Short mmCIF file of C-alpha atoms (C1' of nucleotides) in Angstrom, two decimals:
data_model
loop_
_atom_site.label_atom_id
_atom_site.label_comp_id
_atom_site.label_asym_id
_atom_site.label_seq_id
_atom_site.Cartn_x
_atom_site.Cartn_y
_atom_site.Cartn_z
CA MET K 988 -55.58 -1.90 31.80
CA GLU K 989 -53.16 -1.32 33.89
CA GLN K 990 -49.82 0.58 33.45
CA ILE K 991 -47.18 -0.72 35.45
CA ARG K 992 -43.68 1.32 35.79
CA ARG K 993 -40.71 -1.41 35.56
CA ALA K 994 -39.77 -1.51 39.41
CA TYR K 995 -36.46 0.07 40.24
CA ARG K 996 -33.19 0.75 42.58
CA ARG K 997 -30.85 4.18 43.29
CA GLU K 998 -27.85 4.07 43.33
CA SER K 999 -25.01 6.49 43.73
CA GLU K 1000 -23.52 8.44 41.36
CA GLU K 1001 -20.83 7.34 40.72
CA THR K 1002 -21.75 3.40 40.20
CA ARG K 1003 -24.56 4.77 37.43
CA ARG K 1004 -21.57 7.02 35.88
CA GLU K 1005 -18.88 3.73 36.12
CA ALA K 1006 -22.28 1.67 34.88
CA LEU K 1007 -23.11 3.93 31.97
CA ILE K 1008 -19.53 4.75 30.80
CA SER K 1009 -18.63 0.85 30.48
CA ALA K 1010 -21.91 0.39 29.01
CA THR K 1011 -20.73 2.57 26.20
CA GLN K 1012 -17.01 1.02 25.89
CA SER K 1013 -17.92 -2.16 25.88
CA LEU K 1014 -20.84 -1.74 23.28
CA VAL K 1015 -18.04 0.57 21.70
CA ALA K 1016 -15.70 -2.78 21.86
CA GLU K 1017 -18.27 -5.04 20.05
CA GLY K 1018 -19.46 -2.91 17.36
CA GLY K 1019 -18.12 -0.02 16.29
CA PRO K 1020 -19.19 3.93 17.61
CA GLU K 1021 -22.60 3.86 15.71
CA ALA K 1022 -23.37 0.02 18.11
CA ALA K 1023 -23.10 2.66 20.59
CA THR K 1024 -26.77 4.72 21.54
CA VAL K 1025 -28.24 5.96 23.76
CA ARG K 1026 -30.63 3.22 23.89
CA ALA K 1027 -28.44 -0.05 23.75
CA ILE K 1028 -26.11 1.78 26.44
CA ALA K 1029 -29.11 2.70 28.42
CA ALA K 1030 -30.19 -1.01 27.70
CA ARG K 1031 -26.93 -2.80 28.75
CA ALA K 1032 -26.35 -0.63 32.24
CA GLY K 1033 -29.97 -1.57 33.22
CA VAL K 1034 -31.80 2.04 33.27
CA THR K 1035 -33.94 3.42 30.73
CA PRO K 1036 -32.82 5.74 28.45
CA GLY K 1037 -33.88 9.22 30.56
CA LEU K 1038 -31.15 7.89 32.73
CA ILE K 1039 -28.26 9.04 30.60
CA ARG K 1040 -29.06 12.89 30.60
CA HIS K 1041 -29.42 13.18 34.55
CA TYR K 1042 -26.20 12.03 34.75
CA PHE K 1043 -24.40 13.83 31.12
CA SER K 1044 -25.81 16.94 29.92
CA SER K 1045 -25.02 15.20 26.97
CA LYS K 1046 -24.19 12.15 24.46
CA ASP K 1047 -21.37 13.37 23.79
CA ASP K 1048 -20.31 14.37 27.22
CA LEU K 1049 -20.70 10.70 28.10
CA THR K 1050 -18.27 9.57 25.11
CA ARG K 1051 -15.90 11.39 26.51
CA ALA K 1052 -15.54 10.81 29.74
CA ALA K 1053 -15.73 6.79 28.48
CA TYR K 1054 -13.00 7.61 26.58
CA ILE K 1055 -11.34 9.27 29.18
CA ALA K 1056 -11.87 7.05 31.48
CA LEU K 1057 -10.34 3.92 28.51
CA ILE K 1058 -7.73 6.24 28.76
CA ASP K 1059 -6.89 6.37 32.08
CA GLY K 1060 -7.46 2.53 32.57
CA MET K 1061 -4.67 1.66 29.35
CA THR K 1062 -2.49 3.44 30.92
CA GLU K 1063 -3.00 2.66 34.55
CA LYS K 1064 -1.83 -1.49 33.55
CA GLY K 1065 1.80 -0.51 33.10
CA ALA K 1066 1.88 1.30 36.33
CA GLU K 1067 0.01 -2.03 38.56
CA ALA K 1068 2.62 -4.28 36.29
CA LEU K 1069 5.57 -1.75 37.44
CA ARG K 1070 4.66 -2.10 41.23
CA GLU K 1071 4.87 -5.30 40.85
CA ALA K 1072 7.82 -6.31 39.35
CA ASP K 1073 11.33 -6.51 41.31
CA ASP K 1074 14.16 -4.34 41.22
CA ARG K 1075 16.57 -5.01 38.59
CA PRO K 1076 16.43 -2.41 35.74
CA GLU K 1077 16.50 -4.97 33.33
CA ALA K 1078 13.40 -6.71 34.70
CA ARG K 1079 11.33 -4.32 35.46
CA LEU K 1080 11.05 -2.97 31.57
CA ALA K 1081 10.42 -6.63 30.65
CA ALA K 1082 7.79 -6.28 33.39
CA PHE K 1083 6.44 -3.34 31.38
CA ILE K 1084 6.89 -4.17 28.16
CA VAL K 1085 5.15 -7.65 28.49
CA ALA K 1086 2.12 -6.12 30.41
CA SER K 1087 1.41 -3.38 27.54
CA LEU K 1088 1.74 -7.82 24.46
CA THR K 1089 -0.53 -9.45 26.53
CA PRO K 1090 -4.07 -9.61 26.96
CA PRO K 1091 -6.20 -7.62 28.25
CA VAL K 1092 -3.88 -5.12 26.68
CA VAL K 1093 -3.02 -7.52 23.30
CA ASP K 1094 -7.21 -7.66 22.66
CA ILE K 1095 -9.12 -6.99 19.42
CA SER K 1096 -11.37 -5.05 21.69
CA ALA K 1097 -9.34 -3.03 22.92
CA VAL K 1098 -7.97 -2.07 20.12
CA VAL K 1099 -11.97 -1.42 18.06
CA LEU K 1100 -12.47 0.78 21.27
CA TRP K 1101 -9.55 2.56 20.73
CA ALA K 1102 -10.53 2.97 16.84
CA GLY K 1103 -13.68 4.02 18.18
CA TYR K 1104 -12.72 7.64 19.34
CA MET K 1105 -9.51 7.94 16.35
CA HIS K 1106 -11.54 10.57 14.89
CA LYS K 1107 -12.92 12.68 17.65
CA ILE K 1108 -9.64 12.91 18.94
CA ARG K 1109 -8.93 15.30 15.66
CA ALA K 1110 -12.71 17.23 16.23
CA ASP K 1111 -12.00 17.46 20.22
CA SER K 1112 -9.61 19.42 21.80
CA GLU K 1113 -10.39 18.85 25.13
CA LEU K 1114 -9.73 14.16 23.97
CA ARG K 1115 -7.31 15.57 22.26
CA GLY K 1116 -5.24 17.53 25.10
CA VAL K 1117 -6.63 13.31 27.09
CA HIS K 1118 -4.66 11.75 24.08
CA GLN K 1119 -1.61 13.26 24.14
CA GLY K 1120 -1.52 13.65 28.46
CA GLY K 1121 -1.45 9.74 28.17
CA TYR K 1122 0.70 9.13 25.47
CA LEU K 1123 3.34 10.96 27.08
CA ARG K 1124 2.56 9.68 30.78
CA TYR K 1125 3.34 6.25 29.03
CA ARG K 1126 6.22 7.56 27.03
CA ASN K 1127 8.11 8.74 29.76
CA THR K 1128 7.59 5.96 31.89
CA LEU K 1129 8.85 4.18 29.48
CA GLN K 1130 11.93 6.66 29.42
CA SER K 1131 12.52 6.79 32.63
CA LEU K 1132 12.84 2.93 32.72
CA ILE K 1133 15.04 3.01 29.83
CA ALA K 1134 16.99 5.68 31.68
CA ASP K 1135 17.60 3.28 34.77
CA LEU K 1136 19.39 0.50 32.43
CA PRO K 1137 22.83 0.38 32.90
CA ARG K 1138 24.65 2.31 30.44
CA GLU K 1139 25.55 6.02 29.93
CA VAL K 1140 23.79 7.28 27.33
CA SER K 1141 22.77 11.19 26.03
CA ALA K 1142 19.45 12.15 26.40
CA ALA K 1143 19.37 13.17 22.80
CA ARG K 1144 19.64 9.54 22.40
CA LEU K 1145 17.81 8.51 25.65
CA ARG K 1146 14.60 10.46 24.24
CA ARG K 1147 15.07 8.49 20.95
CA ASP K 1148 15.31 5.38 22.38
CA ALA K 1149 12.06 5.59 24.04
CA ILE K 1150 10.11 7.08 21.28
CA ALA K 1151 11.84 4.12 19.13
CA SER K 1152 9.73 1.75 21.80
CA ASN K 1153 7.05 3.14 22.52
CA ALA K 1154 7.07 2.26 18.21
CA MET K 1155 7.38 -0.56 19.18
CA ILE K 1156 4.86 -1.53 21.39
CA ASP K 1157 2.05 -0.22 19.51
CA GLY K 1158 3.03 -1.38 16.37
CA LEU K 1159 3.32 -4.86 18.57
CA TRP K 1160 0.34 -4.20 20.08
CA LEU K 1161 -1.61 -3.43 16.88
CA GLU K 1162 -0.52 -6.19 14.58
CA GLY K 1163 -1.09 -8.65 17.73
CA SER K 1164 -4.44 -7.74 18.01
CA ILE K 1165 -5.94 -7.45 14.92
CA LEU K 1166 -4.37 -10.46 13.32
CA PRO K 1167 -4.35 -12.34 16.59
CA ASP K 1168 -3.53 -15.69 13.48
CA GLY K 1169 -0.81 -15.21 12.64
CA PHE K 1170 1.96 -15.39 16.01
CA ALA K 1171 2.87 -18.79 17.38
CA ASP K 1172 1.49 -17.83 21.24
CA GLY K 1173 3.78 -15.71 23.27
CA GLU K 1174 6.21 -14.53 19.62
CA ILE K 1175 4.83 -10.92 19.81
CA VAL K 1176 6.22 -10.64 23.31
CA ALA K 1177 8.96 -11.82 22.74
CA THR K 1178 9.66 -9.86 19.14
CA GLY K 1179 8.88 -6.90 21.24
CA LEU K 1180 11.47 -7.55 24.58
CA LEU K 1181 14.40 -8.62 21.42
CA ALA K 1182 13.67 -5.56 18.99
CA ILE K 1183 13.33 -3.07 22.21
CA GLY K 1184 16.34 -5.04 23.88
CA THR K 1185 18.06 -4.40 20.74
CA ILE K 1186 17.93 -0.69 20.56
CA VAL K 1187 18.38 -0.26 24.38
CA GLY K 1188 21.44 -2.96 24.17
CA CYS K 1189 20.19 -5.37 27.03
CA ASP K 1190 19.11 -7.98 27.23
CA LEU K 1191 15.26 -8.33 28.47
CA LEU K 1192 14.21 -11.03 26.95
CA SER K 1193 16.31 -13.67 29.46
CA HIS K 1194 14.79 -10.74 32.43
CA MET K 1195 11.48 -11.46 31.73
CA LYS K 1196 9.38 -13.52 33.72
CA LEU K 1197 5.71 -15.13 33.05
CA ALA K 1198 2.82 -12.32 33.03
CA LYS K 1199 0.01 -14.15 34.55
CA PRO K 1200 1.00 -16.96 37.57
CA GLU K 1201 -1.80 -18.77 37.74
CA SER K 1202 -1.60 -19.39 33.64
CA ALA K 1203 0.44 -22.10 35.11
CA ALA K 1204 -1.92 -23.93 36.83
CA GLU K 1205 -3.37 -25.60 33.77
CA MET I 476 -45.18 26.65 -10.90
CA GLU I 477 -42.83 25.12 -12.65
CA GLN I 478 -40.83 21.78 -11.23
CA ILE I 479 -36.83 21.86 -12.87
CA ARG I 480 -35.08 19.34 -12.84
CA ARG I 481 -31.21 20.20 -12.22
CA ALA I 482 -29.30 19.19 -15.04
CA TYR I 483 -26.13 16.33 -15.15
CA ARG I 484 -24.65 14.53 -17.54
CA ARG I 485 -24.25 10.88 -17.80
CA GLU I 486 -20.58 9.73 -16.50
CA SER I 487 -18.96 6.40 -17.00
CA GLU I 488 -19.59 3.23 -14.34
CA GLU I 489 -15.70 3.79 -13.41
CA THR I 490 -15.70 7.23 -13.16
CA ARG I 491 -18.71 8.10 -10.85
CA ARG I 492 -17.32 4.65 -8.47
CA GLU I 493 -13.86 6.93 -8.16
CA ALA I 494 -15.92 9.41 -6.70
CA LEU I 495 -18.40 7.74 -5.26
CA ILE I 496 -15.74 6.09 -2.86
CA SER I 497 -13.39 9.02 -2.74
CA ALA I 498 -16.07 10.75 -1.41
CA THR I 499 -17.01 7.32 1.14
CA GLN I 500 -12.73 8.74 2.22
CA SER I 501 -12.50 12.05 2.48
CA LEU I 502 -16.09 12.56 4.45
CA VAL I 503 -14.85 9.09 6.98
CA ALA I 504 -10.93 10.68 7.26
CA GLU I 505 -13.01 14.62 7.98
CA GLY I 506 -15.88 13.46 10.51
CA GLY I 507 -15.39 9.60 11.37
CA PRO I 508 -18.06 6.69 10.18
CA GLU I 509 -20.83 9.32 11.06
CA ALA I 510 -20.05 12.07 8.94
CA ALA I 511 -20.43 9.69 5.40
CA THR I 512 -24.21 9.48 5.49
CA VAL I 513 -25.42 8.44 2.11
CA ARG I 514 -26.75 11.74 1.60
CA ALA I 515 -23.31 13.99 2.43
CA ILE I 516 -21.08 11.16 0.25
CA ALA I 517 -23.61 11.86 -3.22
CA ALA I 518 -23.42 15.67 -2.34
CA ARG I 519 -20.19 15.76 -2.16
CA ALA I 520 -19.66 13.70 -5.40
CA GLY I 521 -21.64 15.67 -7.23
CA VAL I 522 -24.64 13.88 -7.49
CA THR I 523 -27.55 13.26 -6.04
CA PRO I 524 -28.76 10.18 -3.15
CA GLY I 525 -30.23 7.79 -5.65
CA LEU I 526 -27.45 7.28 -7.63
CA ILE I 527 -25.12 5.75 -4.49
CA ARG I 528 -27.68 2.17 -5.29
CA HIS I 529 -27.10 2.25 -8.76
CA TYR I 530 -23.32 1.42 -8.67
CA PHE I 531 -23.80 -0.24 -4.82
CA SER I 532 -26.31 -2.31 -4.06
CA SER I 533 -26.32 -0.63 -0.53
CA LYS I 534 -24.16 1.58 2.09
CA ASP I 535 -22.77 -1.06 2.61
CA ASP I 536 -21.51 -2.12 -0.29
CA LEU I 537 -20.23 1.18 -0.68
CA THR I 538 -18.17 1.04 2.72
CA ARG I 539 -16.22 -2.26 1.99
CA ALA I 540 -15.15 -0.91 -2.15
CA ALA I 541 -13.49 2.08 -0.18
CA TYR I 542 -11.59 0.09 2.52
CA ILE I 543 -10.35 -1.94 -0.05
CA ALA I 544 -9.32 0.80 -2.44
CA LEU I 545 -8.20 1.92 1.12
CA ILE I 546 -5.93 -0.33 1.07
CA ASP I 547 -4.05 -0.78 -1.54
CA GLY I 548 -3.68 2.51 -1.88
CA MET I 549 -1.52 2.00 1.11
CA THR I 550 0.42 -0.80 -0.94
CA GLU I 551 0.57 1.78 -3.48
CA LYS I 552 2.61 4.19 -1.93
CA GLY I 553 5.60 1.39 -0.91
CA ALA I 554 5.51 -0.01 -4.56
CA GLU I 555 6.27 2.87 -5.75
CA ALA I 556 8.90 4.15 -3.73
CA LEU I 557 10.64 0.97 -4.37
CA ARG I 558 10.52 1.37 -8.44
CA GLU I 559 11.85 4.91 -8.12
CA ALA I 560 15.24 3.23 -5.90
CA ASP I 561 18.72 2.44 -6.37
CA ASP I 562 19.72 -0.58 -5.65
CA ARG I 563 21.86 -0.95 -3.18
CA PRO I 564 19.87 -2.88 -0.66
CA GLU I 565 20.52 -0.02 2.25
CA ALA I 566 19.00 2.29 0.09
CA ARG I 567 16.20 0.03 -0.70
CA LEU I 568 15.42 -0.19 1.94
CA ALA I 569 16.03 2.99 3.20
CA ALA I 570 13.62 4.84 0.72
CA PHE I 571 10.58 2.14 1.57
CA ILE I 572 10.74 3.20 4.74
CA VAL I 573 10.43 6.46 4.36
CA ALA I 574 7.61 6.54 1.82
CA SER I 575 6.47 4.92 4.84
CA LEU I 576 7.29 7.52 7.64
CA THR I 577 6.41 11.37 5.25
CA PRO I 578 3.52 12.25 4.35
CA PRO I 579 0.69 11.87 2.94
CA VAL I 580 0.72 8.61 4.35
CA VAL I 581 1.69 9.85 7.49
CA ASP I 582 -1.21 12.37 7.91
CA ILE I 583 -3.92 12.02 10.92
CA SER I 584 -6.46 11.87 7.28
CA ALA I 585 -4.92 8.90 6.72
CA VAL I 586 -5.36 7.43 10.73
CA VAL I 587 -8.83 8.79 11.56
CA LEU I 588 -9.68 7.38 8.09
CA TRP I 589 -7.63 3.81 8.83
CA ALA I 590 -9.42 3.50 11.83
CA GLY I 591 -13.07 4.55 11.17
CA TYR I 592 -13.20 1.58 9.23
CA MET I 593 -11.40 -1.29 12.46
CA HIS I 594 -14.66 -2.47 13.95
CA LYS I 595 -16.08 -3.91 10.60
CA ILE I 596 -12.38 -5.25 9.94
CA ARG I 597 -13.98 -7.73 13.09
CA ALA I 598 -17.72 -7.56 11.46
CA ASP I 599 -17.14 -8.82 8.43
CA SER I 600 -14.81 -11.60 7.34
CA GLU I 601 -14.49 -10.71 3.43
CA LEU I 602 -12.61 -7.35 5.17
CA ARG I 603 -10.81 -9.28 6.55
CA GLY I 604 -9.27 -10.92 4.21
CA VAL I 605 -8.36 -7.66 2.87
CA HIS I 606 -6.88 -6.16 6.01
CA GLN I 607 -4.58 -9.46 6.26
CA GLY I 608 -4.08 -9.59 2.14
CA GLY I 609 -2.72 -6.08 3.05
CA TYR I 610 -0.66 -6.67 5.89
CA LEU I 611 0.37 -9.40 4.69
CA ARG I 612 1.82 -8.28 1.53
CA TYR I 613 2.80 -5.47 3.41
CA ARG I 614 5.39 -7.36 5.84
CA ASN I 615 6.53 -9.43 2.94
CA THR I 616 8.24 -6.51 1.25
CA LEU I 617 9.67 -5.60 3.94
CA GLN I 618 11.32 -9.04 4.16
CA SER I 619 12.09 -9.54 1.33
CA LEU I 620 14.51 -6.53 1.58
CA ILE I 621 16.17 -7.15 4.07
CA ALA I 622 16.29 -10.36 3.49
CA ASP I 623 18.83 -8.86 0.50
CA LEU I 624 21.00 -6.52 2.92
CA PRO I 625 24.83 -8.40 2.99
CA ARG I 626 24.63 -10.87 5.80
CA GLU I 627 23.29 -14.36 7.21
CA VAL I 628 20.32 -14.36 9.07
CA SER I 629 18.29 -17.33 9.81
CA ALA I 630 14.65 -18.33 8.22
CA ALA I 631 13.36 -17.32 11.70
CA ARG I 632 15.71 -14.06 12.20
CA LEU I 633 14.24 -12.67 8.76
CA ARG I 634 11.21 -13.00 10.25
CA ARG I 635 11.79 -12.16 13.89
CA ASP I 636 13.45 -8.44 12.00
CA ALA I 637 10.54 -8.66 9.82
CA ILE I 638 7.26 -8.32 12.24
CA ALA I 639 9.92 -5.74 14.42
CA SER I 640 9.99 -3.35 11.49
CA ASN I 641 6.48 -3.09 10.63
CA ALA I 642 5.57 -3.10 13.89
CA MET I 643 8.12 -0.24 14.31
CA ILE I 644 7.26 1.42 11.23
CA ASP I 645 3.22 1.30 12.57
CA GLY I 646 4.55 2.76 15.23
CA LEU I 647 5.63 5.72 14.55
CA TRP I 648 2.46 6.35 11.74
CA LEU I 649 0.48 6.29 13.82
CA GLU I 650 2.29 8.72 16.75
CA GLY I 651 3.71 10.52 14.22
CA SER I 652 0.17 11.19 12.05
CA ILE I 653 -1.81 11.54 15.49
CA LEU I 654 0.83 14.15 17.58
CA PRO I 655 2.64 16.07 14.91
CA ASP I 656 3.74 19.03 16.97
CA GLY I 657 5.30 16.64 19.19
CA PHE I 658 8.03 16.07 16.60
CA ALA I 659 10.77 17.78 14.64
CA ASP I 660 11.07 17.75 11.64
CA GLY I 661 12.23 14.04 10.02
CA GLU I 662 12.43 13.46 13.54
CA ILE I 663 10.04 10.76 12.80
CA VAL I 664 11.75 8.96 9.76
CA ALA I 665 15.01 9.87 11.07
CA THR I 666 14.27 7.49 14.47
CA GLY I 667 12.45 4.27 12.03
CA LEU I 668 15.56 4.71 9.77
CA LEU I 669 17.89 4.20 13.22
CA ALA I 670 15.78 1.97 14.94
CA ILE I 671 15.15 -0.74 12.05
CA GLY I 672 18.94 -0.82 11.26
CA THR I 673 20.26 -1.24 14.63
CA ILE I 674 17.44 -4.35 14.49
CA VAL I 675 18.52 -5.76 10.74
CA GLY I 676 22.52 -4.79 11.60
CA CYS I 677 23.26 -1.99 8.93
CA ASP I 678 23.22 1.53 8.77
CA LEU I 679 20.65 2.59 7.07
CA LEU I 680 20.51 6.97 7.75
CA SER I 681 23.43 7.27 5.58
CA HIS I 682 21.81 6.39 2.88
CA MET I 683 18.27 7.60 3.07
CA LYS I 684 17.98 10.46 0.61
CA LEU I 685 15.95 12.96 0.33
CA ALA I 686 12.23 11.87 0.06
CA LYS I 687 10.88 14.88 -2.50
CA PRO I 688 12.88 16.89 -4.27
CA GLU I 689 10.62 19.77 -4.86
CA SER I 690 10.94 20.38 -0.97
CA ALA I 691 14.26 21.63 -2.05
CA ALA I 692 12.72 24.81 -3.78
CA GLU I 693 11.23 26.47 -1.09
"C1'" DT C 49 -45.83 7.08 60.55
"C1'" DT C 50 -46.12 10.63 56.73
"C1'" DC C 51 -43.76 14.05 54.00
"C1'" DT C 52 -40.18 15.26 50.62
"C1'" DC C 53 -37.46 15.51 46.86
"C1'" DA C 54 -34.91 14.45 43.19
"C1'" DA C 55 -33.60 9.67 40.87
"C1'" DT C 56 -35.64 7.40 37.96
"C1'" DT C 57 -39.37 6.01 34.44
"C1'" DA C 58 -41.95 7.06 30.40
"C1'" DT C 59 -43.51 9.57 26.49
"C1'" DA C 60 -43.29 12.41 22.52
"C1'" DC C 61 -41.51 14.88 19.18
"C1'" DA C 62 -38.10 16.79 15.36
"C1'" DT C 63 -34.95 14.89 12.45
"C1'" DG C 64 -31.71 12.87 10.05
"C1'" DC C 65 -30.57 7.92 8.60
"C1'" DG C 66 -30.55 4.50 4.45
"C1'" DT C 67 -34.33 1.90 0.95
"C1'" DA C 68 -37.14 1.76 -3.19
"C1'" DC C 69 -39.31 3.31 -7.02
"C1'" DA C 70 -41.45 5.61 -10.40
"C1'" DA C 71 -40.83 10.17 -13.47
"C1'" DC C 72 -37.37 12.14 -16.67
"C1'" DA C 73 -33.91 14.07 -19.82
"C1'" DA C 74 -28.53 12.91 -21.95
"C1'" DC C 75 -26.89 10.95 -25.53
"C1'" DG C 76 -25.53 7.33 -28.97
"C1'" DA C 77 -27.88 4.32 -32.33
"C1'" DG C 78 -30.96 3.97 -36.47
"C1'" DC R 1482 -34.11 14.07 -36.98
"C1'" DT R 1483 -35.83 10.44 -34.18
"C1'" DC R 1484 -36.27 7.08 -31.12
"C1'" DG R 1485 -34.63 3.75 -26.96
"C1'" DT R 1486 -31.60 2.92 -24.25
"C1'" DT R 1487 -30.12 4.20 -18.39
"C1'" DG R 1488 -28.42 7.40 -16.41
"C1'" DT R 1489 -29.92 10.05 -12.98
"C1'" DT R 1490 -33.20 12.58 -10.68
"C1'" DG R 1491 -36.26 13.40 -6.98
"C1'" DT R 1492 -39.79 12.10 -3.51
"C1'" DA R 1493 -41.90 9.60 -0.36
"C1'" DC R 1494 -41.34 5.78 3.64
"C1'" DG R 1495 -40.13 3.37 7.77
"C1'" DC R 1496 -37.43 3.55 11.31
"C1'" DA R 1497 -33.97 4.96 14.57
"C1'" DT R 1498 -31.68 8.18 16.53
"C1'" DG R 1499 -30.65 12.31 20.37
"C1'" DT R 1500 -33.88 15.43 23.64
"C1'" DA R 1501 -36.72 17.41 26.05
"C1'" DT R 1502 -40.18 17.11 29.20
"C1'" DA R 1503 -43.99 15.39 32.50
"C1'" DA R 1504 -45.04 11.74 35.59
"C1'" DT R 1505 -44.08 8.26 38.76
"C1'" DT R 1506 -41.84 5.87 42.64
"C1'" DG R 1507 -37.73 4.74 46.49
"C1'" DA R 1508 -35.79 5.55 50.12
"C1'" DG R 1509 -33.48 8.72 53.88
"C1'" DA R 1510 -35.63 12.56 57.32
"C1'" DA R 1511 -38.95 14.49 60.85
#
DNA sequence: TTCTCAATTATACATGCGTACAACAACGAG
DNA sequence: CTCGTTGTTGTACGCATGTATAATTGAGAA
């Protein structure tokens, strides 16, 4: 009997690493950390299990890369929204909040993926650093957006407002993702804009632009 | 060679179930879901692995029981604080918030434990029901506390304030637990009281009582 | 075309997992 | 004191996991 080997193509290191990281993330998002086995990851990435160890020194190494990619992606989402926003301070803050409180950020898979790495943040000091860096970067962006608002406040008040606004976004992100049926359309976004607006003393709701222009085409 | 069996004591069903659930929770809290194997759980509970299947039909059954116990415990913490609080509305709301934003609720192990069950909430409809029930119970408590405040607002505003306050507590719970070194002592609690106070239009900070009377003895 | 090298596959291995079940012994009933 | 119930132990089984490594083969270099 003939031993036939499966055909394959050689790909660049970048392509393969991205495919493996993406496969890991989607598996964790769908079935939790235990679903992301080397065999399942390889199958989803379209390669055989052995290849993982050619690009990552261990499964743990791949896991770490996948977490770093997740944090980078989440950070990027808000920055993207800011680039497209106009230059009125209220509108910029509102756009940032809207981007953080609508899909694909608000999504049960995103929360499951994020939660799946939770215990590794505690055990692995490098991942803890990545988490902390991502959190502080996000909060600092938020703080500078708040600082640009037309009002005069102390540094302590500014810090407090940024922490509170960040917490409000995180909490609404969780609840809106995990319990999507519990809220009316747009209720999460509206609640976030209203609450953060109250905290920082500005009307953000009227500065809200529709997040997805293409949704008007329905 | 003699085959010696390890000595043991017979215990009540309740004792054993509680021990196994508690062992499961602490293992998940420390090392994530993958650390909670039947062998590890049995060892921590002081029994042999076989006994698990005598009290739970499967490991999944035990996992489910552990999650339900977690949700019940978290719900209970706030109710306990309310029983000890005095009867001024602002003080009651403040006490509830303080209890939710101080240890042992704010704790990295609690977050890791909670996050460890995240993906099961999605896959298991019974657990989803438990989660939803726990969340709504908590938010309704919060809403009735807010409703008792000396102010007149619409039902829609009341609901919105409750959702926002809940999100604020959740977000601060996460951040204070995961990044304890990032905040000064009491900063999380003070931020929560101040922000929720602003949202509902009351001064909660001045109604705050020290959470732990025994901490004054240091 | 032929050669060369490393990207990729395929196979094997030790370990740990959840489960099943028969044997044992603690302890209350009589 | 003896017996019977059943809580508890110990062992075994099949399977999946992460890892190691030899064998192949795609694709650019000469």
